[in-house]
Coordinates of C-alpha atoms in Angstrom, one line a residue:
M1 CA 13.1 15.8 -2.7
K2 CA 12.2 18.4 -0.3
M3 CA 9.7 17.1 1.9
G4 CA 7.4 17.0 5.3
F5 CA 6.9 14.8 7.5
G6 CA 4.3 15.4 10.4
G7 CA 3.2 12.1 13.1
L8 CA 6.7 10.4 14.1
G9 CA 4.9 7.3 16.4
R10 CA 5.4 4.1 16.1
M11 CA 5.0 3.9 12.5
G12 CA 5.8 6.9 11.4
S13 CA 9.2 7.6 13.2
R14 CA 10.4 4.4 11.0
M15 CA 8.6 5.7 7.6
A16 CA 10.4 9.0 7.9
A17 CA 13.9 7.1 8.6
N18 CA 13.5 5.8 5.5
C19 CA 12.6 8.8 3.7
V20 CA 15.7 10.2 5.2
G21 CA 17.8 7.1 4.3
A22 CA 16.6 7.3 1.1
G23 CA 17.9 10.7 0.7
H24 CA 14.7 13.1 1.0
D25 CA 15.5 16.4 2.4
L26 CA 13.4 16.4 6.1
T27 CA 11.2 18.4 7.6
I28 CA 9.6 16.8 10.4
W29 CA 6.8 18.1 13.0
N30 CA 5.0 16.0 16.3
R31 CA 2.1 17.5 18.2
S32 CA 4.7 16.1 21.4
H33 CA 7.9 17.4 21.5
A34 CA 9.8 14.1 22.7
P35 CA 9.4 12.1 19.6
A36 CA 10.6 14.9 17.3
K37 CA 13.9 15.2 19.6
R38 CA 15.0 11.8 19.5
F39 CA 14.2 11.6 15.6
L40 CA 16.3 14.4 15.4
N41 CA 19.0 13.0 17.8
A42 CA 19.1 9.9 15.1
H43 CA 18.4 11.4 11.8
R44 CA 19.5 14.3 9.7
A45 CA 16.1 16.1 9.6
R46 CA 14.4 20.1 11.0
S47 CA 11.9 20.2 13.4
V48 CA 9.1 23.0 13.3
E49 CA 6.3 23.6 15.9
R50 CA 3.2 24.1 13.5
P51 CA 2.3 21.3 11.2
A52 CA 1.6 24.4 8.8
D53 CA 5.4 25.1 8.9
L54 CA 5.5 21.5 7.1
A55 CA 4.3 23.0 3.5
N56 CA 7.1 25.8 3.8
G57 CA 9.7 25.3 0.9
N58 CA 8.7 21.2 0.4
Q59 CA 7.4 19.9 -2.4
I60 CA 5.3 17.7 -0.8
V61 CA 3.9 16.8 3.0
I62 CA 3.3 13.3 4.2
T63 CA 1.0 12.7 7.7
M64 CA 0.9 9.3 9.6
L65 CA -1.8 10.3 12.1
A66 CA -3.2 8.1 14.5
D67 CA -7.2 9.2 13.9
D68 CA -9.6 11.4 12.6
A69 CA -9.3 13.6 15.0
A70 CA -5.6 14.3 14.8
A71 CA -6.2 14.0 11.2
R72 CA -9.0 16.6 10.9
A73 CA -6.5 18.9 13.4
V74 CA -3.2 18.7 11.1
Y75 CA -5.1 19.2 8.1
L76 CA -8.1 21.8 8.5
G77 CA -7.5 23.7 11.6
R78 CA -6.2 27.1 11.9
E79 CA -2.7 25.8 11.7
G80 CA -3.4 22.8 9.4
L81 CA -1.9 22.0 6.3
V82 CA -4.6 22.6 3.7
A83 CA -4.4 26.8 4.6
A84 CA -0.5 26.5 4.8
D85 CA 1.5 28.3 2.0
G86 CA 4.0 26.1 0.1
A87 CA 3.1 22.6 -0.5
S88 CA 0.3 21.4 -2.9
L89 CA 0.5 17.8 -2.7
L90 CA -0.4 16.2 0.8
V91 CA -0.9 12.6 1.4
E92 CA -2.0 11.1 4.6
M93 CA -1.0 7.3 5.3
G94 CA -2.4 6.7 8.3
T95 CA -6.2 4.8 8.8
M96 CA -8.8 7.7 7.9
S97 CA -12.9 7.6 7.9
P98 CA -13.7 7.8 4.0
D99 CA -15.8 10.8 5.2
L100 CA -12.8 12.4 6.6
V101 CA -10.8 11.8 3.6
Q102 CA -13.6 13.4 1.2
Q103 CA -13.9 16.0 3.5
I104 CA -10.1 16.7 3.5
T105 CA -10.1 16.3 -0.1
V106 CA -12.9 19.3 -1.1
E107 CA -11.4 21.7 1.5
A108 CA -7.6 20.8 -0.4
E109 CA -9.2 21.6 -4.1
R110 CA -10.6 25.1 -3.0
V111 CA -7.6 26.0 -2.7
G112 CA -5.5 24.6 -5.4
K113 CA -4.0 21.4 -3.4
T114 CA -4.3 17.7 -3.9
F115 CA -5.1 15.4 -0.9
V116 CA -4.3 11.9 -1.3
D117 CA -5.1 8.9 0.9
A118 CA -2.1 6.3 1.1
P119 CA -3.0 4.0 4.0
V120 CA -0.4 1.3 4.9
S121 CA -0.7 -2.0 5.9
G122 CA 2.0 -4.1 7.7
S123 CA 3.7 -4.0 11.0
T124 CA 6.2 -1.8 12.8
Q125 CA 9.2 -3.8 12.0
A126 CA 7.5 -4.1 8.1
A127 CA 7.9 -0.3 8.7
Q128 CA 11.4 -0.2 9.6
D129 CA 12.6 -2.4 6.9
R130 CA 10.6 -0.8 4.1
Q131 CA 8.3 -3.4 3.8
L132 CA 5.1 -1.6 4.0
L133 CA 2.2 -2.2 1.5
I134 CA 0.8 1.0 0.3
M135 CA -2.9 1.6 -0.8
A136 CA -2.6 4.8 -2.7
G137 CA -6.0 6.6 -3.3
C138 CA -4.9 7.8 -7.0
A139 CA -4.2 6.7 -10.5
Q140 CA -0.4 5.0 -11.1
N141 CA 0.8 7.9 -13.1
A142 CA -0.9 11.2 -11.5
Y143 CA 1.6 12.7 -9.6
P144 CA 5.0 11.0 -10.0
E145 CA 6.7 12.1 -7.6
L146 CA 4.9 10.0 -5.2
H147 CA 6.7 6.7 -6.9
Q148 CA 10.2 7.5 -4.9
V149 CA 8.6 8.6 -2.2
F150 CA 6.7 5.5 -1.6
G151 CA 9.6 3.8 -2.7
A152 CA 11.8 5.1 0.2
M153 CA 8.8 3.1 2.7
G154 CA 7.3 0.4 1.2
R155 CA 7.7 -3.2 -0.6
K156 CA 4.9 -2.5 -3.3
T157 CA 2.3 0.2 -3.9
I158 CA -1.2 -1.0 -5.7
W159 CA -2.8 2.2 -7.0
L160 CA -6.6 2.0 -6.4
G161 CA -7.5 5.0 -8.7
R162 CA -9.7 7.2 -6.7
T163 CA -9.6 9.4 -3.7
G164 CA -11.3 7.4 -0.6
A165 CA -10.3 4.4 -2.5
G166 CA -7.0 3.7 -0.2
A167 CA -9.4 4.5 2.8
A168 CA -11.8 2.3 2.2
M169 CA -9.3 -0.9 1.3
K170 CA -7.5 -0.2 4.4
L171 CA -10.4 -0.9 6.3
S172 CA -11.6 -3.7 4.4
V173 CA -7.8 -5.5 5.1
N174 CA -8.0 -3.8 9.1
M175 CA -11.5 -5.8 9.3
L176 CA -9.5 -9.0 8.1
V177 CA -7.0 -8.5 10.4
H178 CA -8.8 -8.0 13.3
G179 CA -10.9 -10.9 12.6
L180 CA -8.0 -13.1 12.1
N181 CA -6.7 -11.9 15.6
Q182 CA -9.6 -13.0 16.8
T183 CA -9.8 -16.3 15.9
V184 CA -6.3 -16.9 16.5
S185 CA -7.1 -16.5 20.1
E186 CA -10.0 -17.9 20.2
A187 CA -7.9 -21.2 18.3
L188 CA -5.0 -20.7 20.7
T189 CA -7.3 -20.9 24.0
L190 CA -9.3 -23.6 22.7
A191 CA -6.2 -25.8 22.3
G192 CA -4.7 -24.8 25.4
R193 CA -7.6 -26.0 27.2
A194 CA -7.5 -29.8 25.4
G195 CA -3.9 -29.7 27.0
I196 CA -1.8 -28.5 24.2
A197 CA 1.0 -26.3 24.8
E198 CA 0.6 -22.6 23.1
A199 CA 3.7 -22.7 21.5
D200 CA 3.1 -25.9 19.7
A201 CA -0.6 -24.9 19.0
Y202 CA 0.9 -21.8 17.3
D203 CA 3.4 -24.3 15.6
V204 CA 0.6 -25.6 13.9
I205 CA -1.7 -22.6 13.6
E206 CA 1.1 -20.9 11.7
N207 CA 2.1 -23.9 9.2
S208 CA -1.6 -24.9 8.5
A209 CA -4.1 -23.7 5.8
A210 CA -5.2 -20.7 7.6
A211 CA -1.9 -19.3 8.1
A212 CA -1.3 -16.0 6.7
P213 CA 2.2 -13.8 7.0
M214 CA 0.8 -11.7 10.3
L215 CA 1.3 -15.2 12.0
S216 CA 5.0 -15.2 11.8
Y217 CA 5.8 -11.6 12.7
R218 CA 3.4 -11.7 15.7
R219 CA 4.2 -15.0 17.1
E220 CA 5.9 -13.1 20.2
Q221 CA 3.3 -11.0 21.2
Y222 CA 0.8 -13.8 21.2
L223 CA 3.2 -16.2 23.2
D224 CA 4.8 -13.4 25.3
E225 CA 2.5 -10.5 25.2
A226 CA 4.2 -8.5 28.3
G227 CA 7.7 -9.2 27.0
Q228 CA 6.9 -7.1 23.7
A229 CA 6.6 -3.6 22.8
V230 CA 3.1 -2.9 22.0
S231 CA 2.7 -2.5 18.1
F232 CA -1.2 -1.8 17.7
T233 CA -3.5 -1.5 20.6
V234 CA -6.8 -2.8 21.5
D235 CA -8.0 0.8 21.1
L236 CA -7.0 1.5 17.6
V237 CA -8.8 -1.7 16.8
R238 CA -11.7 -0.6 18.3
K239 CA -11.6 2.8 15.9
D240 CA -10.7 0.8 12.9
L241 CA -14.0 -1.9 13.3
E242 CA -15.9 1.1 13.9
H243 CA -15.0 3.3 10.7
A244 CA -15.5 -0.5 9.1
L245 CA -18.6 -0.7 9.8
A246 CA -20.1 2.6 9.3
L247 CA -18.4 2.1 5.9
A248 CA -20.7 -1.2 5.6
D249 CA -23.6 0.9 6.9
T250 CA -23.5 3.6 3.9
L251 CA -23.1 0.8 1.3
G252 CA -25.8 -1.5 2.8
V253 CA -23.1 -4.4 3.5
S254 CA -23.6 -7.0 6.3
M255 CA -20.8 -7.7 8.3
P256 CA -21.9 -9.8 11.5
Q257 CA -18.7 -11.5 11.9
T258 CA -17.1 -7.8 11.9
R259 CA -19.9 -6.7 14.5
T260 CA -18.9 -9.7 16.8
T261 CA -15.0 -9.2 16.7
L262 CA -15.9 -5.2 18.1
D263 CA -18.1 -6.6 20.7
V264 CA -15.2 -8.4 22.3
V265 CA -13.0 -5.8 21.8
E266 CA -15.4 -3.8 23.2
A267 CA -15.6 -5.9 26.0
A268 CA -11.9 -6.5 26.7
R269 CA -11.4 -2.6 26.6
K270 CA -13.7 -2.3 29.8
N271 CA -11.6 -5.0 31.5
G272 CA -8.5 -2.9 31.2
F273 CA -7.0 -4.1 27.6
G274 CA -7.4 -0.7 25.6
E275 CA -3.9 0.4 25.6
R276 CA -2.4 -3.4 25.4
D277 CA -1.2 -4.9 21.8
M278 CA -4.1 -6.3 20.2
A279 CA -2.4 -9.5 20.8
S280 CA -4.1 -9.7 24.2
I281 CA -7.2 -10.2 22.9
F282 CA -5.5 -13.7 23.6
A283 CA -5.2 -13.1 27.1
F284 CA -8.7 -12.1 27.3
M285 CA -9.9 -14.8 25.9
K286 CA -8.2 -16.8 28.3
E287 CA -9.5 -14.9 31.3
Q288 CA -13.3 -15.1 29.9
S289 CA -12.7 -19.0 29.7
Q290 CA -12.2 -19.4 33.6

């Protein structure tokens, strides 16, 4: 399939590589040139200078963007995908606010295009291994071409039936992940203060009733954060939590634990943790416990 892919960050570069590996004819774009150049050196693809050019001659455009500001520029800007000639099916797979999903959907419909929110759950390793969970904001049979596209990147797609449901579900999942990150950090800090070696404490937690898949694949981030590549920053955690709480306020849902998690994240950012991996909250909690 001829497709465009925009956003070659930690996740997007791996997802795009799997699309090439699955035999798709790929055109890429990234806001900064260096990631695009690295991708072209490693994979068969073409590069374009503007987001709009991703649509030219392609059936579908996939994007994996960092936040609402980036998505707004790429989709609704003067050189954005909504106004571009070409691909009529546009799919964003990053974490966006439901409000922006609705705005892009409306603008796309005005020009005869379709926008689908299809965020993913999984680590950079899951992205590399085609093991992502995809939460698609559309019906299963609405766009048949999405089956082979999503199959190139993920282990499972859950079709949530309507636009915006993907974004809402992703915020719900990330809220849970970030809450677990906070609680694991506190548990490790408490066990350490009780004289238990961090690795031993992690072994117990990883094999306990509280175990979750992320505990296995993020073990080294918790126990040796400085020696690991950053996979998801504290700054991005804040973005997710703020979007989740905004949605909760709109729907009248009380989320006291998530508000507490955000308070800790904000305190960590003020202490210079913003660009560190989310597992650095463990280090932050140890600092706070001196």
